[in-house]
mmCIF file of C-alpha atoms and ligand atoms in Angstrom:
data_model
loop_
_atom_site.group_PDB
_atom_site.id
_atom_site.type_symbol
_atom_site.label_atom_id
_atom_site.label_comp_id
_atom_site.label_asym_id
_atom_site.label_seq_id
_atom_site.Cartn_x
_atom_site.Cartn_y
_atom_site.Cartn_z
ATOM 1 C CA UNK F 1427 0.000 0.000 0.000
ATOM 2 C CA UNK F 1428 1.129 3.594 -0.623
ATOM 3 C CA UNK F 1429 2.428 5.709 2.290
ATOM 4 C CA UNK F 1430 -0.475 8.082 1.724
ATOM 5 C CA UNK F 1431 -3.837 6.268 1.462
ATOM 6 C CA UNK F 1432 -5.250 6.414 -2.064
ATOM 7 C CA UNK F 1433 -8.679 5.665 -3.461
ATOM 8 C CA UNK F 1434 -8.864 5.348 -7.244
ATOM 9 C CA UNK F 1435 -12.092 5.877 -9.168
ATOM 10 C CA UNK F 1436 -11.842 4.848 -12.823
ATOM 11 C CA UNK F 1437 -14.418 4.336 -15.522
ATOM 12 C CA UNK F 1438 -15.643 5.507 -18.933
ATOM 13 C CA UNK F 1439 -16.838 8.989 -19.916
ATOM 14 C CA UNK F 1440 -20.018 10.049 -18.180
ATOM 15 C CA UNK F 1441 -19.951 7.253 -15.606
ATOM 16 C CA UNK F 1442 -20.176 9.883 -12.866
ATOM 17 C CA UNK F 1443 -16.545 9.581 -11.708
ATOM 18 C CA UNK F 1444 -15.996 13.328 -11.592
ATOM 19 C CA UNK F 1445 -18.976 14.149 -9.395
ATOM 20 C CA UNK F 1446 -18.474 11.128 -7.158
ATOM 21 C CA UNK F 1447 -14.714 11.633 -6.747
ATOM 22 C CA UNK F 1448 -15.127 15.311 -5.842
ATOM 23 C CA UNK F 1449 -17.790 14.555 -3.243
ATOM 24 C CA UNK F 1450 -15.918 11.602 -1.707
ATOM 25 C CA UNK F 1451 -12.755 13.742 -1.444
ATOM 26 C CA UNK F 1452 -14.724 16.596 0.125
ATOM 27 C CA UNK F 1453 -16.459 14.387 2.698
ATOM 28 C CA UNK F 1454 -13.249 12.537 3.573
ATOM 29 C CA UNK F 1455 -11.233 15.778 3.675
ATOM 30 C CA UNK F 1456 -8.765 14.283 1.153
ATOM 31 C CA UNK F 1457 -7.047 15.756 -1.898
ATOM 32 C CA UNK F 1458 -8.450 15.220 -5.376
ATOM 33 C CA UNK F 1459 -6.695 14.385 -8.633
ATOM 34 C CA UNK F 1460 -8.831 15.005 -11.724
ATOM 35 C CA UNK F 1461 -6.453 13.365 -14.188
ATOM 36 C CA UNK F 1462 -8.788 13.902 -17.153
ATOM 37 C CA UNK F 1463 -8.385 17.656 -16.635
ATOM 38 C CA UNK F 1464 -4.640 17.267 -17.278
ATOM 39 C CA UNK F 1465 -5.229 15.534 -20.636
ATOM 40 C CA UNK F 1466 -7.888 18.122 -21.500
ATOM 41 C CA UNK F 1467 -5.395 20.884 -20.699
ATOM 42 C CA UNK F 1468 -2.708 19.409 -22.915
ATOM 43 C CA UNK F 1469 -5.192 19.332 -25.810
ATOM 44 C CA UNK F 1470 -6.506 22.837 -25.097
ATOM 45 C CA UNK F 1471 -3.089 24.461 -24.675
ATOM 46 C CA UNK F 1472 -1.821 22.627 -27.753
ATOM 47 C CA UNK F 1473 -4.688 24.024 -29.838
ATOM 48 C CA UNK F 1474 -4.184 27.518 -28.414
ATOM 49 C CA UNK F 1475 -0.468 27.366 -29.173
ATOM 50 C CA UNK F 1476 -1.297 26.363 -32.747
ATOM 51 C CA UNK F 1477 0.439 22.963 -32.479
ATOM 52 C CA UNK F 1478 -0.194 20.505 -35.268
ATOM 53 C CA UNK F 1479 -2.856 18.117 -33.820
ATOM 54 C CA UNK F 1480 -0.520 15.216 -34.661
ATOM 55 C CA UNK F 1481 2.596 16.754 -33.062
ATOM 56 C CA UNK F 1482 3.340 14.179 -30.341
ATOM 57 C CA UNK F 1483 6.603 15.718 -29.074
ATOM 58 C CA UNK F 1484 5.121 19.208 -28.940
ATOM 59 C CA UNK F 1485 2.188 17.989 -26.833
ATOM 60 C CA UNK F 1486 4.480 15.935 -24.585
ATOM 61 C CA UNK F 1487 6.646 19.016 -23.993
ATOM 62 C CA UNK F 1488 3.510 20.965 -23.047
ATOM 63 C CA UNK F 1489 2.441 18.171 -20.681
ATOM 64 C CA UNK F 1490 5.804 18.418 -18.909
ATOM 65 C CA UNK F 1491 6.063 22.192 -18.733
ATOM 66 C CA UNK F 1492 2.513 23.516 -18.221
ATOM 67 C CA UNK F 1493 1.947 25.266 -14.923
ATOM 68 C CA UNK F 1494 -1.450 24.219 -13.660
ATOM 69 C CA UNK F 1495 -3.179 25.251 -10.490
ATOM 70 C CA UNK F 1496 -6.203 23.310 -9.246
ATOM 71 C CA UNK F 1497 -8.453 25.022 -6.739
ATOM 72 C CA UNK F 1498 -12.072 25.448 -5.712
ATOM 73 C CA UNK F 1499 -14.533 28.264 -6.097
ATOM 74 C CA UNK F 1500 -16.645 29.595 -3.217
ATOM 75 C CA UNK F 1501 -19.178 26.757 -3.548
ATOM 76 C CA UNK F 1502 -16.563 23.992 -3.688
ATOM 77 C CA UNK F 1503 -16.721 23.652 -7.490
ATOM 78 C CA UNK F 1504 -13.677 23.060 -9.662
ATOM 79 C CA UNK F 1505 -11.397 25.975 -10.578
ATOM 80 C CA UNK F 1506 -8.455 25.351 -12.939
ATOM 81 C CA UNK F 1507 -5.884 28.004 -13.785
ATOM 82 C CA UNK F 1508 -2.877 28.137 -16.073
ATOM 83 C CA UNK F 1509 -0.919 31.152 -14.908
ATOM 84 C CA UNK F 1510 -3.435 33.996 -14.710
ATOM 85 C CA UNK F 1511 -5.777 32.296 -17.188
ATOM 86 C CA UNK F 1512 -8.928 30.629 -15.809
ATOM 87 C CA UNK F 1513 -9.535 27.598 -18.056
ATOM 88 C CA UNK F 1514 -12.230 25.913 -15.939
ATOM 89 C CA UNK F 1515 -14.920 26.210 -18.602
ATOM 90 C CA UNK F 1516 -12.688 25.822 -21.634
ATOM 91 C CA UNK F 1517 -11.399 22.388 -20.603
ATOM 92 C CA UNK F 1518 -14.975 21.090 -20.162
ATOM 93 C CA UNK F 1519 -15.977 21.581 -23.799
ATOM 94 C CA UNK F 1520 -16.686 18.459 -25.858
ATOM 95 C CA UNK F 1521 -13.906 19.622 -28.186
ATOM 96 C CA UNK F 1522 -11.352 19.590 -25.347
ATOM 97 C CA UNK F 1523 -12.680 16.151 -24.330
ATOM 98 C CA UNK F 1524 -12.203 14.744 -27.817
ATOM 99 C CA UNK F 1525 -8.758 16.349 -28.038
ATOM 100 C CA UNK F 1526 -7.864 14.869 -24.659
ATOM 101 C CA UNK F 1527 -8.859 11.397 -25.793
ATOM 102 C CA UNK F 1528 -6.591 11.830 -28.851
ATOM 103 C CA UNK F 1529 -3.467 13.072 -27.010
ATOM 104 C CA UNK F 1530 -4.078 10.519 -24.215
ATOM 105 C CA UNK F 1531 -3.398 7.702 -26.686
ATOM 106 C CA UNK F 1532 0.254 8.843 -27.033
ATOM 107 C CA UNK F 1533 2.712 7.141 -24.652
ATOM 108 C CA UNK F 1534 4.991 10.225 -24.621
ATOM 109 C CA UNK F 1535 2.163 12.384 -23.253
ATOM 110 C CA UNK F 1536 1.168 9.747 -20.675
ATOM 111 C CA UNK F 1537 4.805 9.445 -19.525
ATOM 112 C CA UNK F 1538 5.122 13.216 -19.265
ATOM 113 C CA UNK F 1539 2.114 13.307 -16.905
ATOM 114 C CA UNK F 1540 3.069 10.311 -14.759
ATOM 115 C CA UNK F 1541 5.077 11.957 -11.969
ATOM 116 C CA UNK F 1542 2.881 15.049 -11.999
ATOM 117 C CA UNK F 1543 -0.072 12.801 -11.149
ATOM 118 C CA UNK F 1544 1.758 10.836 -8.457
ATOM 119 C CA UNK F 1545 2.764 14.107 -6.778
ATOM 120 C CA UNK F 1546 -0.906 14.652 -5.889
ATOM 121 C CA UNK F 1547 -0.600 11.937 -3.219
ATOM 122 C CA UNK F 1548 -0.305 13.989 -0.049
ATOM 123 C CA UNK F 1549 -1.607 13.419 3.504
ATOM 124 C CA UNK F 1550 -4.211 12.803 4.687
ATOM 125 C CA UNK F 1551 -5.138 10.970 1.452
ATOM 126 C CA UNK F 1552 -5.964 11.195 -2.243
ATOM 127 C CA UNK F 1553 -9.008 10.396 -4.344
ATOM 128 C CA UNK F 1554 -7.768 9.906 -7.918
ATOM 129 C CA UNK F 1555 -10.240 10.094 -10.790
ATOM 130 C CA UNK F 1556 -9.424 8.826 -14.290
ATOM 131 C CA UNK F 1557 -9.027 5.849 -16.602
ATOM 132 C CA UNK F 1558 -5.762 4.259 -15.424
ATOM 133 C CA UNK F 1559 -5.538 5.402 -11.806
ATOM 134 C CA UNK F 1560 -5.849 1.865 -10.415
ATOM 135 C CA UNK F 1561 -4.005 0.074 -13.217
ATOM 136 C CA UNK F 1562 -0.972 2.315 -13.908
ATOM 137 C CA UNK F 1563 -0.639 5.435 -11.763
ATOM 138 C CA UNK F 1564 -1.499 4.056 -8.313
ATOM 139 C CA UNK F 1565 -1.386 0.258 -8.635
ATOM 140 C CA UNK F 1566 -1.029 -0.147 -4.838
ATOM 141 C CA UNK F 1567 -4.084 1.993 -3.985
ATOM 142 C CA UNK F 1568 -5.960 0.997 -0.820
ATOM 143 C CA UNK F 1569 -9.318 0.979 -2.596
ATOM 144 C CA UNK F 1570 -10.002 0.776 -6.332
ATOM 145 C CA UNK F 1571 -13.428 1.547 -7.698
ATOM 146 C CA UNK F 1572 -14.457 1.031 -11.322
ATOM 147 C CA UNK F 1573 -17.656 2.884 -12.136
ATOM 148 C CA UNK F 1574 -19.819 1.819 -15.043
ATOM 149 C CA UNK F 1575 -23.232 2.808 -16.428
ATOM 150 C CA UNK F 1576 -24.963 2.037 -19.706
ATOM 151 C CA UNK F 1577 -23.977 4.233 -22.687
ATOM 152 C CA UNK F 1578 -27.572 5.572 -22.874
ATOM 153 C CA UNK F 1579 -27.534 6.688 -19.256
ATOM 154 C CA UNK F 1580 -24.073 8.273 -19.607
ATOM 155 C CA UNK F 1581 -25.136 10.271 -22.670
ATOM 156 C CA UNK F 1582 -28.245 11.441 -20.840
ATOM 157 C CA UNK F 1583 -26.200 12.562 -17.803
ATOM 158 C CA UNK F 1584 -23.825 14.584 -20.003
ATOM 159 C CA UNK F 1585 -26.814 16.093 -21.782
ATOM 160 C CA UNK F 1586 -28.397 17.241 -18.505
ATOM 161 C CA UNK F 1587 -25.035 18.546 -17.231
ATOM 162 C CA UNK F 1588 -24.491 20.653 -20.364
ATOM 163 C CA UNK F 1589 -28.076 21.960 -20.297
ATOM 164 C CA UNK F 1590 -27.659 22.958 -16.663
ATOM 165 C CA UNK F 1591 -24.551 24.934 -17.557
ATOM 166 C CA UNK F 1592 -26.556 26.677 -20.254
ATOM 167 C CA UNK F 1593 -24.554 25.109 -23.104
ATOM 168 C CA UNK F 1594 -26.245 23.777 -26.202
ATOM 169 C CA UNK F 1595 -26.417 19.973 -26.350
ATOM 170 C CA UNK F 1596 -27.682 17.336 -28.730
ATOM 171 C CA UNK F 1597 -28.405 13.924 -27.238
ATOM 172 C CA UNK F 1598 -27.806 11.909 -30.414
ATOM 173 C CA UNK F 1599 -24.475 13.653 -31.044
ATOM 174 C CA UNK F 1600 -23.442 13.133 -27.415
ATOM 175 C CA UNK F 1601 -24.252 9.411 -27.618
ATOM 176 C CA UNK F 1602 -22.127 9.131 -30.745
ATOM 177 C CA UNK F 1603 -19.226 11.009 -29.161
ATOM 178 C CA UNK F 1604 -19.368 8.885 -26.007
ATOM 179 C CA UNK F 1605 -19.332 5.684 -28.059
ATOM 180 C CA UNK F 1606 -16.371 6.977 -30.117
ATOM 181 C CA UNK F 1607 -14.454 8.018 -27.015
ATOM 182 C CA UNK F 1608 -15.145 4.656 -25.275
ATOM 183 C CA UNK F 1609 -13.853 2.869 -28.337
ATOM 184 C CA UNK F 1610 -10.663 4.962 -28.550
ATOM 185 C CA UNK F 1611 -9.966 4.906 -24.787
ATOM 186 C CA UNK F 1612 -10.441 1.153 -24.429
ATOM 187 C CA UNK F 1613 -8.603 -0.010 -27.553
ATOM 188 C CA UNK F 1614 -5.444 2.147 -27.316
ATOM 189 C CA UNK F 1615 -2.191 0.247 -26.824
ATOM 190 C CA UNK F 1616 -1.046 2.124 -23.712
ATOM 191 C CA UNK F 1617 -3.008 2.176 -20.438
ATOM 192 C CA UNK F 1618 -6.353 1.309 -22.058
ATOM 193 C CA UNK F 1619 -9.542 1.859 -20.126
ATOM 194 C CA UNK F 1620 -10.146 -1.306 -18.095
ATOM 195 C CA UNK F 1621 -10.761 -2.240 -14.482
ATOM 196 C CA UNK F 1622 -7.751 -3.231 -12.359
ATOM 197 C CA UNK F 1623 -7.923 -6.911 -11.453
ATOM 198 C CA UNK F 1624 -8.567 -5.919 -7.830
ATOM 199 C CA UNK F 1625 -11.080 -3.147 -8.582
ATOM 200 C CA UNK F 1626 -14.575 -3.192 -7.133
ATOM 201 C CA UNK F 1627 -17.070 -2.587 -9.906
ATOM 202 C CA UNK F 1628 -20.074 -0.368 -9.204
ATOM 203 C CA UNK F 1629 -22.803 -0.190 -11.854
ATOM 204 C CA UNK F 1630 -24.353 3.231 -11.296
ATOM 205 C CA UNK F 1631 -27.141 2.857 -13.861
ATOM 206 C CA UNK F 1632 -30.318 3.953 -12.104
ATOM 207 C CA UNK F 1633 -28.405 5.171 -9.012
ATOM 208 C CA UNK F 1634 -28.228 8.804 -7.917
ATOM 209 C CA UNK F 1635 -24.828 10.433 -7.422
ATOM 210 C CA UNK F 1636 -25.522 10.467 -3.666
ATOM 211 C CA UNK F 1637 -26.137 6.709 -3.673
ATOM 212 C CA UNK F 1638 -22.869 6.050 -5.514
ATOM 213 C CA UNK F 1639 -20.981 8.328 -3.116
ATOM 214 C CA UNK F 1640 -22.449 6.407 -0.181
ATOM 215 C CA UNK F 1641 -21.464 3.083 -1.783
ATOM 216 C CA UNK F 1642 -17.839 4.288 -2.122
ATOM 217 C CA UNK F 1643 -17.787 5.755 1.392
ATOM 218 C CA UNK F 1644 -19.089 2.507 2.815
ATOM 219 C CA UNK F 1645 -16.353 0.500 1.030
ATOM 220 C CA UNK F 1646 -13.736 2.899 2.414
ATOM 221 C CA UNK F 1647 -15.252 2.646 5.883
ATOM 222 C CA UNK F 1648 -15.074 -1.128 5.806
ATOM 223 C CA UNK F 1649 -11.346 -0.820 5.007
ATOM 224 C CA UNK F 1650 -10.825 1.672 7.842
ATOM 225 C CA UNK F 1651 -9.866 4.517 5.484
ATOM 226 C CA UNK F 1652 -12.254 6.928 7.226
ATOM 227 C CA UNK F 1653 -14.943 6.741 9.873
HETATM 228 O O1 DC R 952 -12.464 12.046 -17.661
HETATM 229 P P1 DC R 952 -12.403 13.037 -18.799
HETATM 230 O O2 DC R 952 -13.617 13.021 -19.700
HETATM 231 O O3 DC R 952 -12.089 14.416 -18.324
HETATM 232 O O4 DC R 952 -11.156 12.566 -19.693
HETATM 233 C C1 DC R 952 -10.871 13.149 -20.946
HETATM 234 C C2 DC R 952 -10.049 12.165 -21.795
HETATM 235 O O5 DC R 952 -8.758 12.001 -21.212
HETATM 236 C C3 DC R 952 -10.641 10.766 -21.911
HETATM 237 O O6 DC R 952 -11.311 10.577 -23.130
HETATM 238 C C4 DC R 952 -9.454 9.852 -21.852
HETATM 239 C C5 DC R 952 -8.333 10.656 -21.290
HETATM 240 N N1 DC R 952 -7.893 10.206 -19.961
HETATM 241 C C6 DC R 952 -6.964 9.201 -19.911
HETATM 242 O O7 DC R 952 -6.595 8.653 -20.940
HETATM 243 N N2 DC R 952 -6.463 8.801 -18.715
HETATM 244 C C7 DC R 952 -6.878 9.365 -17.584
HETATM 245 N N3 DC R 952 -6.365 8.959 -16.422
HETATM 246 C C8 DC R 952 -7.858 10.383 -17.612
HETATM 247 C C9 DC R 952 -8.359 10.784 -18.828
#
């Protein structure tokens, strides 16, 4: 087991990892690693810098050198900054998500982000959200969760999320994008999306976020990670 206790929460796009990880970290008083945000940032900053979308070395260099600051806003929501630039909204666009999925398939980019991700492990503990948290980044984590939900339910959740934020959304297009992203993330050669052999699988289809959070908290409680 790691010196600092770690809980990993992996799963496909729209499985609810982000919401659940944030809430579990908040309730436990632990740190949070949103690893998807790092891949989204590499894609976003690459596009802003005018990098060729196929420029692997250029994106890997960005992944190594970018200065990111993760914080929270007044209501506990995510706040991501690169220098003075607030990129919280920009990294959440579907375009940044698709770009992230593309750059995430490159081993050089994954390597460049490896130590940066491990550095998030600080006392009293870390909740790490992503695709390969339990398989590659924190293989000795105390608790590994793999969250799944049907593709229909995941598309619907994204749709509602985008609507709530006031962004335009099209359910059929979202379903297509989720299916495409699943396919790319789970068939890539390096760190493909899959549960660790010792992960506990939670199917969140038909469950509320609060119910999933409680399921994770109860698993952690039974391991003595928190009270
Ligand atoms: O979780 P997310 O939607 O923010 O992730 C965006 C993309 O980044 C996703 O399609 C795959 C990639 N990703 C990854 O390959 N490994 C991670 N640990 C996290 C995200």
